mmCIF file with all atom_site columns, C-alpha atoms in Angstrom:
data_model
loop_
_atom_site.group_PDB
_atom_site.id
_atom_site.type_symbol
_atom_site.label_atom_id
_atom_site.label_alt_id
_atom_site.label_comp_id
_atom_site.label_asym_id
_atom_site.label_entity_id
_atom_site.label_seq_id
_atom_site.pdbx_PDB_ins_code
_atom_site.Cartn_x
_atom_site.Cartn_y
_atom_site.Cartn_z
_atom_site.occupancy
_atom_site.B_iso_or_equiv
_atom_site.pdbx_formal_charge
_atom_site.auth_seq_id
_atom_site.auth_comp_id
_atom_site.auth_asym_id
_atom_site.auth_atom_id
_atom_site.pdbx_PDB_model_num
ATOM 1   C CA . MET A 1 1   ? 26.794 71.124 -60.372 1.00 73.00 ? 1   MET A CA 1
ATOM 2   C CA . ASP A 1 2   ? 23.658 70.808 -58.250 1.00 84.00 ? 2   ASP A CA 1
ATOM 3   C CA . ALA A 1 3   ? 24.744 70.447 -54.600 1.00 87.00 ? 3   ALA A CA 1
ATOM 4   C CA . SER A 1 4   ? 21.209 69.739 -53.364 1.00 90.00 ? 4   SER A CA 1
ATOM 5   C CA . LEU A 1 5   ? 20.915 66.877 -55.885 1.00 88.00 ? 5   LEU A CA 1
ATOM 6   C CA . ILE A 1 6   ? 24.183 65.396 -54.607 1.00 92.00 ? 6   ILE A CA 1
ATOM 7   C CA . ASP A 1 7   ? 22.902 65.664 -51.016 1.00 94.00 ? 7   ASP A CA 1
ATOM 8   C CA . ARG A 1 8   ? 19.611 63.915 -51.943 1.00 93.00 ? 8   ARG A CA 1
ATOM 9   C CA . LYS A 1 9   ? 21.427 61.131 -53.812 1.00 94.00 ? 9   LYS A CA 1
ATOM 10  C CA . VAL A 1 10  ? 23.767 60.506 -50.874 1.00 96.00 ? 10  VAL A CA 1
ATOM 11  C CA . GLU A 1 11  ? 20.838 60.535 -48.438 1.00 96.00 ? 11  GLU A CA 1
ATOM 12  C CA . TYR A 1 12  ? 19.141 57.887 -50.578 1.00 95.00 ? 12  TYR A CA 1
ATOM 13  C CA . LEU A 1 13  ? 22.349 55.830 -50.889 1.00 96.00 ? 13  LEU A CA 1
ATOM 14  C CA . LEU A 1 14  ? 22.868 55.803 -47.105 1.00 97.00 ? 14  LEU A CA 1
ATOM 15  C CA . ASN A 1 15  ? 19.301 54.640 -46.440 1.00 96.00 ? 15  ASN A CA 1
ATOM 16  C CA . THR A 1 16  ? 19.576 50.875 -45.904 1.00 95.00 ? 16  THR A CA 1
ATOM 17  C CA . SER A 1 17  ? 15.831 50.423 -46.381 1.00 94.00 ? 17  SER A CA 1
ATOM 18  C CA . LYS A 1 18  ? 16.544 51.150 -50.064 1.00 91.00 ? 18  LYS A CA 1
ATOM 19  C CA . SER A 1 19  ? 19.244 48.457 -50.275 1.00 95.00 ? 19  SER A CA 1
ATOM 20  C CA . TYR A 1 20  ? 19.230 44.955 -51.763 1.00 94.00 ? 20  TYR A CA 1
ATOM 21  C CA . LEU A 1 21  ? 20.628 41.753 -50.359 1.00 94.00 ? 21  LEU A CA 1
ATOM 22  C CA . LEU A 1 22  ? 23.631 40.817 -52.509 1.00 91.00 ? 22  LEU A CA 1
ATOM 23  C CA . LYS A 1 23  ? 21.988 37.525 -53.484 1.00 89.00 ? 23  LYS A CA 1
ATOM 24  C CA . GLN A 1 24  ? 19.166 39.558 -55.056 1.00 90.00 ? 24  GLN A CA 1
ATOM 25  C CA . LEU A 1 25  ? 21.701 40.969 -57.528 1.00 88.00 ? 25  LEU A CA 1
ATOM 26  C CA . LEU A 1 26  ? 23.331 37.755 -58.683 1.00 86.00 ? 26  LEU A CA 1
ATOM 27  C CA . VAL A 1 27  ? 22.868 34.007 -58.774 1.00 81.00 ? 27  VAL A CA 1
ATOM 28  C CA . ILE A 1 28  ? 25.812 31.620 -58.777 1.00 78.00 ? 28  ILE A CA 1
ATOM 29  C CA . LYS A 1 29  ? 25.382 28.160 -60.270 1.00 76.00 ? 29  LYS A CA 1
ATOM 30  C CA . GLY A 1 30  ? 28.657 26.279 -60.396 1.00 71.00 ? 30  GLY A CA 1
ATOM 31  C CA . LYS A 1 31  ? 31.017 28.541 -62.319 1.00 67.00 ? 31  LYS A CA 1
ATOM 32  C CA . SER A 1 32  ? 28.175 30.425 -63.967 1.00 72.00 ? 32  SER A CA 1
ATOM 33  C CA . ILE A 1 33  ? 27.102 33.822 -62.654 1.00 78.00 ? 33  ILE A CA 1
ATOM 34  C CA . ARG A 1 34  ? 23.890 35.559 -63.613 1.00 83.00 ? 34  ARG A CA 1
ATOM 35  C CA . TYR A 1 35  ? 23.254 39.171 -62.739 1.00 83.00 ? 35  TYR A CA 1
ATOM 36  C CA . SER A 1 36  ? 19.777 40.565 -62.170 1.00 84.00 ? 36  SER A CA 1
ATOM 37  C CA . ALA A 1 37  ? 18.372 43.620 -63.907 1.00 79.00 ? 37  ALA A CA 1
ATOM 38  C CA . LEU A 1 38  ? 19.092 45.474 -60.659 1.00 76.00 ? 38  LEU A CA 1
ATOM 39  C CA . THR A 1 39  ? 22.795 45.531 -61.567 1.00 75.00 ? 39  THR A CA 1
ATOM 40  C CA . ILE A 1 40  ? 22.330 48.622 -63.654 1.00 74.00 ? 40  ILE A CA 1
ATOM 41  C CA . ILE A 1 41  ? 25.171 49.332 -66.016 1.00 77.00 ? 41  ILE A CA 1
ATOM 42  C CA . LYS A 1 42  ? 24.829 53.094 -66.005 1.00 87.00 ? 42  LYS A CA 1
ATOM 43  C CA . PRO A 1 43  ? 27.117 55.482 -64.096 1.00 92.00 ? 43  PRO A CA 1
ATOM 44  C CA . SER A 1 44  ? 26.330 55.224 -60.412 1.00 93.00 ? 44  SER A CA 1
ATOM 45  C CA . ILE A 1 45  ? 27.481 55.397 -56.822 1.00 95.00 ? 45  ILE A CA 1
ATOM 46  C CA . TYR A 1 46  ? 27.076 52.373 -54.599 1.00 96.00 ? 46  TYR A CA 1
ATOM 47  C CA . ALA A 1 47  ? 27.504 51.205 -51.021 1.00 97.00 ? 47  ALA A CA 1
ATOM 48  C CA . PHE A 1 48  ? 28.048 47.793 -49.446 1.00 97.00 ? 48  PHE A CA 1
ATOM 49  C CA . TRP A 1 49  ? 26.538 47.150 -46.019 1.00 97.00 ? 49  TRP A CA 1
ATOM 50  C CA . LEU A 1 50  ? 27.114 44.376 -43.472 1.00 97.00 ? 50  LEU A CA 1
ATOM 51  C CA . ASP A 1 51  ? 23.910 43.200 -41.812 1.00 97.00 ? 51  ASP A CA 1
ATOM 52  C CA . ASN A 1 52  ? 24.711 43.498 -38.124 1.00 96.00 ? 52  ASN A CA 1
ATOM 53  C CA . SER A 1 53  ? 21.172 43.128 -36.784 1.00 95.00 ? 53  SER A CA 1
ATOM 54  C CA . ASN A 1 54  ? 22.392 40.105 -34.798 1.00 93.00 ? 54  ASN A CA 1
ATOM 55  C CA . LYS A 1 55  ? 25.310 42.221 -33.405 1.00 93.00 ? 55  LYS A CA 1
ATOM 56  C CA . GLU A 1 56  ? 27.837 39.530 -34.442 1.00 92.00 ? 56  GLU A CA 1
ATOM 57  C CA . ALA A 1 57  ? 30.204 41.986 -36.166 1.00 94.00 ? 57  ALA A CA 1
ATOM 58  C CA . GLU A 1 58  ? 31.869 42.412 -32.795 1.00 93.00 ? 58  GLU A CA 1
ATOM 59  C CA . LEU A 1 59  ? 33.042 38.766 -33.069 1.00 92.00 ? 59  LEU A CA 1
ATOM 60  C CA . LEU A 1 60  ? 34.772 39.334 -36.419 1.00 93.00 ? 60  LEU A CA 1
ATOM 61  C CA . HIS A 1 61  ? 38.486 40.058 -36.908 1.00 90.00 ? 61  HIS A CA 1
ATOM 62  C CA . ARG A 1 62  ? 38.444 43.859 -37.013 1.00 92.00 ? 62  ARG A CA 1
ATOM 63  C CA . ARG A 1 63  ? 42.134 44.615 -36.392 1.00 91.00 ? 63  ARG A CA 1
ATOM 64  C CA . LEU A 1 64  ? 43.831 46.029 -39.446 1.00 88.00 ? 64  LEU A CA 1
ATOM 65  C CA . ARG A 1 65  ? 47.318 47.245 -40.246 1.00 84.00 ? 65  ARG A CA 1
ATOM 66  C CA . ILE A 1 66  ? 47.453 50.081 -42.716 1.00 80.00 ? 66  ILE A CA 1
ATOM 67  C CA . THR A 1 67  ? 50.675 51.005 -44.474 1.00 73.00 ? 67  THR A CA 1
ATOM 68  C CA . GLY A 1 68  ? 50.814 54.679 -45.218 1.00 70.00 ? 68  GLY A CA 1
ATOM 69  C CA . PRO A 1 69  ? 53.227 57.091 -46.868 1.00 71.00 ? 69  PRO A CA 1
ATOM 70  C CA . ASN A 1 70  ? 56.928 56.323 -46.461 1.00 74.00 ? 70  ASN A CA 1
ATOM 71  C CA . GLY A 1 71  ? 56.102 52.798 -45.270 1.00 73.00 ? 71  GLY A CA 1
ATOM 72  C CA . SER A 1 72  ? 54.647 53.956 -41.961 1.00 76.00 ? 72  SER A CA 1
ATOM 73  C CA . ASN A 1 73  ? 52.294 51.488 -40.274 1.00 80.00 ? 73  ASN A CA 1
ATOM 74  C CA . GLU A 1 74  ? 49.233 52.090 -38.179 1.00 83.00 ? 74  GLU A CA 1
ATOM 75  C CA . GLU A 1 75  ? 47.109 49.478 -36.445 1.00 87.00 ? 75  GLU A CA 1
ATOM 76  C CA . ILE A 1 76  ? 43.411 50.275 -36.275 1.00 89.00 ? 76  ILE A CA 1
ATOM 77  C CA . THR A 1 77  ? 40.333 48.470 -35.033 1.00 93.00 ? 77  THR A CA 1
ATOM 78  C CA . LEU A 1 78  ? 37.242 48.711 -37.189 1.00 93.00 ? 78  LEU A CA 1
ATOM 79  C CA . ASP A 1 79  ? 34.898 49.594 -34.369 1.00 93.00 ? 79  ASP A CA 1
ATOM 80  C CA . TRP A 1 80  ? 33.035 52.693 -35.469 1.00 93.00 ? 80  TRP A CA 1
ATOM 81  C CA . ASN A 1 81  ? 29.339 52.129 -36.173 1.00 94.00 ? 81  ASN A CA 1
ATOM 82  C CA . LEU A 1 82  ? 29.689 48.714 -34.484 1.00 94.00 ? 82  LEU A CA 1
ATOM 83  C CA . ASN A 1 83  ? 26.353 49.043 -32.676 1.00 94.00 ? 83  ASN A CA 1
ATOM 84  C CA . ASN A 1 84  ? 24.397 49.863 -35.855 1.00 96.00 ? 84  ASN A CA 1
ATOM 85  C CA . ASP A 1 85  ? 22.101 47.269 -37.423 1.00 97.00 ? 85  ASP A CA 1
ATOM 86  C CA . PHE A 1 86  ? 23.921 47.852 -40.710 1.00 97.00 ? 86  PHE A CA 1
ATOM 87  C CA . ILE A 1 87  ? 27.610 48.721 -40.931 1.00 98.00 ? 87  ILE A CA 1
ATOM 88  C CA . LEU A 1 88  ? 28.747 50.605 -44.001 1.00 98.00 ? 88  LEU A CA 1
ATOM 89  C CA . LEU A 1 89  ? 31.676 48.672 -45.463 1.00 96.00 ? 89  LEU A CA 1
ATOM 90  C CA . TYR A 1 90  ? 32.517 50.460 -48.705 1.00 95.00 ? 90  TYR A CA 1
ATOM 91  C CA . VAL A 1 91  ? 31.348 53.328 -50.915 1.00 96.00 ? 91  VAL A CA 1
ATOM 92  C CA . GLY A 1 92  ? 32.395 53.624 -54.540 1.00 95.00 ? 92  GLY A CA 1
ATOM 93  C CA . LYS A 1 93  ? 31.564 55.143 -57.888 1.00 94.00 ? 93  LYS A CA 1
ATOM 94  C CA . THR A 1 94  ? 31.522 53.511 -61.290 1.00 93.00 ? 94  THR A CA 1
ATOM 95  C CA . THR A 1 95  ? 30.479 53.893 -64.890 1.00 92.00 ? 95  THR A CA 1
ATOM 96  C CA . ASN A 1 96  ? 29.407 50.228 -65.067 1.00 90.00 ? 96  ASN A CA 1
ATOM 97  C CA . PHE A 1 97  ? 28.164 48.688 -61.812 1.00 89.00 ? 97  PHE A CA 1
ATOM 98  C CA . LYS A 1 98  ? 27.924 45.128 -63.130 1.00 87.00 ? 98  LYS A CA 1
ATOM 99  C CA . ASN A 1 99  ? 31.611 45.113 -64.100 1.00 87.00 ? 99  ASN A CA 1
ATOM 100 C CA . ARG A 1 100 ? 32.608 46.815 -60.857 1.00 89.00 ? 100 ARG A CA 1
ATOM 101 C CA . LEU A 1 101 ? 30.670 44.261 -58.813 1.00 88.00 ? 101 LEU A CA 1
ATOM 102 C CA . LYS A 1 102 ? 32.562 41.445 -60.572 1.00 85.00 ? 102 LYS A CA 1
ATOM 103 C CA . LYS A 1 103 ? 35.863 43.066 -59.564 1.00 85.00 ? 103 LYS A CA 1
ATOM 104 C CA . HIS A 1 104 ? 34.765 43.519 -55.955 1.00 87.00 ? 104 HIS A CA 1
ATOM 105 C CA . LEU A 1 105 ? 33.722 39.876 -55.590 1.00 83.00 ? 105 LEU A CA 1
ATOM 106 C CA . LEU A 1 106 ? 36.378 37.994 -57.584 1.00 79.00 ? 106 LEU A CA 1
ATOM 107 C CA . LEU A 1 107 ? 33.966 35.062 -57.708 1.00 76.00 ? 107 LEU A CA 1
ATOM 108 C CA . GLY A 1 108 ? 36.356 32.803 -59.639 1.00 71.00 ? 108 GLY A CA 1
ATOM 109 C CA . THR A 1 109 ? 38.965 33.132 -56.899 1.00 70.00 ? 109 THR A CA 1
ATOM 110 C CA . HIS A 1 110 ? 39.108 30.820 -53.900 1.00 65.00 ? 110 HIS A CA 1
ATOM 111 C CA . THR A 1 111 ? 39.591 32.116 -50.387 1.00 57.00 ? 111 THR A CA 1
ATOM 112 C CA . TRP A 1 112 ? 43.132 33.371 -50.065 1.00 58.00 ? 112 TRP A CA 1
ATOM 113 C CA . GLU A 1 113 ? 45.384 33.054 -47.075 1.00 57.00 ? 113 GLU A CA 1
ATOM 114 C CA . HIS A 1 114 ? 46.582 36.082 -45.180 1.00 57.00 ? 114 HIS A CA 1
ATOM 115 C CA . LYS A 1 115 ? 50.268 35.793 -44.394 1.00 62.00 ? 115 LYS A CA 1
ATOM 116 C CA . GLU A 1 116 ? 50.252 38.375 -41.611 1.00 67.00 ? 116 GLU A CA 1
ATOM 117 C CA . LYS A 1 117 ? 47.698 38.575 -38.827 1.00 71.00 ? 117 LYS A CA 1
ATOM 118 C CA . ASN A 1 118 ? 46.314 42.081 -39.334 1.00 72.00 ? 118 ASN A CA 1
ATOM 119 C CA . TYR A 1 119 ? 47.272 42.639 -42.955 1.00 65.00 ? 119 TYR A CA 1
ATOM 120 C CA . LEU A 1 120 ? 44.496 43.033 -45.526 1.00 67.00 ? 120 LEU A CA 1
ATOM 121 C CA . ASN A 1 121 ? 45.530 40.885 -48.486 1.00 64.00 ? 121 ASN A CA 1
ATOM 122 C CA . LYS A 1 122 ? 44.048 42.248 -51.716 1.00 65.00 ? 122 LYS A CA 1
ATOM 123 C CA . LYS A 1 123 ? 44.491 40.327 -54.978 1.00 66.00 ? 123 LYS A CA 1
ATOM 124 C CA . THR A 1 124 ? 43.858 43.537 -56.941 1.00 67.00 ? 124 THR A CA 1
ATOM 125 C CA . THR A 1 125 ? 43.275 47.179 -56.121 1.00 68.00 ? 125 THR A CA 1
ATOM 126 C CA . ALA A 1 126 ? 39.606 46.747 -57.086 1.00 77.00 ? 126 ALA A CA 1
ATOM 127 C CA . CYS A 1 127 ? 38.447 43.954 -54.745 1.00 82.00 ? 127 CYS A CA 1
ATOM 128 C CA . GLN A 1 128 ? 37.984 45.883 -51.500 1.00 85.00 ? 128 GLN A CA 1
ATOM 129 C CA . LEU A 1 129 ? 34.742 44.114 -50.581 1.00 88.00 ? 129 LEU A CA 1
ATOM 130 C CA . ARG A 1 130 ? 36.000 40.553 -51.022 1.00 87.00 ? 130 ARG A CA 1
ATOM 131 C CA . ALA A 1 131 ? 39.374 41.263 -49.398 1.00 86.00 ? 131 ALA A CA 1
ATOM 132 C CA . GLY A 1 132 ? 37.742 43.067 -46.489 1.00 88.00 ? 132 GLY A CA 1
ATOM 133 C CA . VAL A 1 133 ? 35.174 40.354 -45.849 1.00 90.00 ? 133 VAL A CA 1
ATOM 134 C CA . GLU A 1 134 ? 37.852 37.635 -46.068 1.00 87.00 ? 134 GLU A CA 1
ATOM 135 C CA . HIS A 1 135 ? 39.817 39.614 -43.476 1.00 88.00 ? 135 HIS A CA 1
ATOM 136 C CA . LEU A 1 136 ? 36.809 39.939 -41.161 1.00 91.00 ? 136 LEU A CA 1
ATOM 137 C CA . ILE A 1 137 ? 35.973 36.218 -41.184 1.00 90.00 ? 137 ILE A CA 1
ATOM 138 C CA . LYS A 1 138 ? 39.482 34.714 -41.261 1.00 85.00 ? 138 LYS A CA 1
ATOM 139 C CA . TYR A 1 139 ? 39.499 33.621 -37.594 1.00 84.00 ? 139 TYR A CA 1
ATOM 140 C CA . SER A 1 140 ? 35.809 32.725 -37.399 1.00 85.00 ? 140 SER A CA 1
ATOM 141 C CA . SER A 1 141 ? 33.946 29.491 -37.986 1.00 84.00 ? 141 SER A CA 1
ATOM 142 C CA . ILE A 1 142 ? 32.719 30.906 -41.302 1.00 84.00 ? 142 ILE A CA 1
ATOM 143 C CA . ASP A 1 143 ? 34.424 28.895 -44.023 1.00 76.00 ? 143 ASP A CA 1
ATOM 144 C CA . ASN A 1 144 ? 32.988 30.402 -47.193 1.00 78.00 ? 144 ASN A CA 1
ATOM 145 C CA . GLY A 1 145 ? 33.352 34.134 -47.778 1.00 80.00 ? 145 GLY A CA 1
ATOM 146 C CA . ILE A 1 146 ? 31.135 34.095 -50.877 1.00 81.00 ? 146 ILE A CA 1
ATOM 147 C CA . ASP A 1 147 ? 28.226 32.432 -49.062 1.00 84.00 ? 147 ASP A CA 1
ATOM 148 C CA . PHE A 1 148 ? 28.712 34.842 -46.162 1.00 90.00 ? 148 PHE A CA 1
ATOM 149 C CA . MET A 1 149 ? 28.619 37.828 -48.529 1.00 90.00 ? 149 MET A CA 1
ATOM 150 C CA . LEU A 1 150 ? 25.540 36.580 -50.378 1.00 89.00 ? 150 LEU A CA 1
ATOM 151 C CA . SER A 1 151 ? 23.628 36.223 -47.106 1.00 91.00 ? 151 SER A CA 1
ATOM 152 C CA . ASN A 1 152 ? 24.963 39.162 -45.086 1.00 95.00 ? 152 ASN A CA 1
ATOM 153 C CA . ILE A 1 153 ? 25.922 41.951 -47.468 1.00 96.00 ? 153 ILE A CA 1
ATOM 154 C CA . ARG A 1 154 ? 23.430 44.498 -48.725 1.00 97.00 ? 154 ARG A CA 1
ATOM 155 C CA . VAL A 1 155 ? 23.977 46.885 -51.624 1.00 96.00 ? 155 VAL A CA 1
ATOM 156 C CA . SER A 1 156 ? 22.662 50.397 -52.148 1.00 95.00 ? 156 SER A CA 1
ATOM 157 C CA . ILE A 1 157 ? 23.037 51.768 -55.634 1.00 93.00 ? 157 ILE A CA 1
ATOM 158 C CA . ILE A 1 158 ? 21.849 54.905 -57.323 1.00 93.00 ? 158 ILE A CA 1
ATOM 159 C CA . GLU A 1 159 ? 22.316 56.071 -60.875 1.00 92.00 ? 159 GLU A CA 1
ATOM 160 C CA . MET A 1 160 ? 24.184 59.320 -61.121 1.00 91.00 ? 160 MET A CA 1
ATOM 161 C CA . ASP A 1 161 ? 25.423 61.018 -64.252 1.00 85.00 ? 161 ASP A CA 1
ATOM 162 C CA . GLY A 1 162 ? 28.349 63.352 -64.307 1.00 87.00 ? 162 GLY A CA 1
ATOM 163 C CA . LEU A 1 163 ? 31.851 62.492 -63.208 1.00 89.00 ? 163 LEU A CA 1
ATOM 164 C CA . VAL A 1 164 ? 32.154 65.518 -60.939 1.00 91.00 ? 164 VAL A CA 1
ATOM 165 C CA . GLU A 1 165 ? 28.801 64.810 -59.267 1.00 92.00 ? 165 GLU A CA 1
ATOM 166 C CA . ARG A 1 166 ? 29.757 61.135 -58.667 1.00 93.00 ? 166 ARG A CA 1
ATOM 167 C CA . PHE A 1 167 ? 33.134 62.194 -57.258 1.00 94.00 ? 167 PHE A CA 1
ATOM 168 C CA . PHE A 1 168 ? 31.607 64.575 -54.718 1.00 95.00 ? 168 PHE A CA 1
ATOM 169 C CA . ALA A 1 169 ? 28.731 62.207 -53.900 1.00 95.00 ? 169 ALA A CA 1
ATOM 170 C CA . GLU A 1 170 ? 31.214 59.396 -53.176 1.00 96.00 ? 170 GLU A CA 1
ATOM 171 C CA . ASP A 1 171 ? 33.302 61.650 -50.917 1.00 95.00 ? 171 ASP A CA 1
ATOM 172 C CA . LEU A 1 172 ? 30.220 62.950 -49.107 1.00 96.00 ? 172 LEU A CA 1
ATOM 173 C CA . ALA A 1 173 ? 28.898 59.412 -48.538 1.00 97.00 ? 173 ALA A CA 1
ATOM 174 C CA . ILE A 1 174 ? 32.311 58.312 -47.212 1.00 96.00 ? 174 ILE A CA 1
ATOM 175 C CA . GLY A 1 175 ? 32.423 61.280 -44.849 1.00 95.00 ? 175 GLY A CA 1
ATOM 176 C CA . LYS A 1 176 ? 28.893 60.763 -43.573 1.00 96.00 ? 176 LYS A CA 1
ATOM 177 C CA . GLY A 1 177 ? 28.870 56.963 -43.428 1.00 96.00 ? 177 GLY A CA 1
ATOM 178 C CA . LYS A 1 178 ? 32.459 56.211 -42.357 1.00 96.00 ? 178 LYS A CA 1
ATOM 179 C CA . PRO A 1 179 ? 32.808 52.918 -44.285 1.00 96.00 ? 179 PRO A CA 1
ATOM 180 C CA . TRP A 1 180 ? 35.290 50.435 -42.878 1.00 94.00 ? 180 TRP A CA 1
ATOM 181 C CA . PHE A 1 181 ? 37.010 49.422 -46.111 1.00 91.00 ? 181 PHE A CA 1
ATOM 182 C CA . ASN A 1 182 ? 37.441 52.892 -47.576 1.00 90.00 ? 182 ASN A CA 1
ATOM 183 C CA . VAL A 1 183 ? 40.041 53.611 -44.912 1.00 83.00 ? 183 VAL A CA 1
ATOM 184 C CA . ASP A 1 184 ? 42.533 51.210 -46.470 1.00 66.00 ? 184 ASP A CA 1
ATOM 185 C CA . SER A 1 185 ? 41.654 51.861 -50.079 1.00 52.00 ? 185 SER A CA 1
ATOM 186 C CA . GLU A 1 186 ? 41.960 55.629 -49.829 1.00 46.00 ? 186 GLU A CA 1
ATOM 187 C CA . ARG A 1 187 ? 45.296 55.816 -48.001 1.00 43.00 ? 187 ARG A CA 1
#
């Protein structure tokens, strides 16, 4: 394992100038979805970013209840990195980014209602981005989570072979970037 390679890959991943607007990666026409060549299918690590250059993330619903071991609950406010132009939302690893992106977005699913105020309602264990964004906008005037994501979410992705290297790169990126949605998914 090459630790300096992992460090360089994570540095690149956490550089938002190397990211793509989500709508550069896919086009939605009705029920049809087309993915660009940028949605590489090879093993990779990836990061989702919220464009906060307008500083409107502060207006979003950032209170979250996390259920931990033994049913314990903790209320948190997603406020770290709030003053950054880009807020890291989620870091993950995959062997097929196109398929993983489909699971994150659940594009065939309509907005779902949250039964409890600060509870993050996930349809699956693999849709952290969509569930997190729906949670953030649920009390706002934003009525379409997909349109919001296409216009406000950026994606960094970097090919990376080797399961062990991807594992450590993901953990390093989470530790350095402090993504909002990894808190709930990694409990």
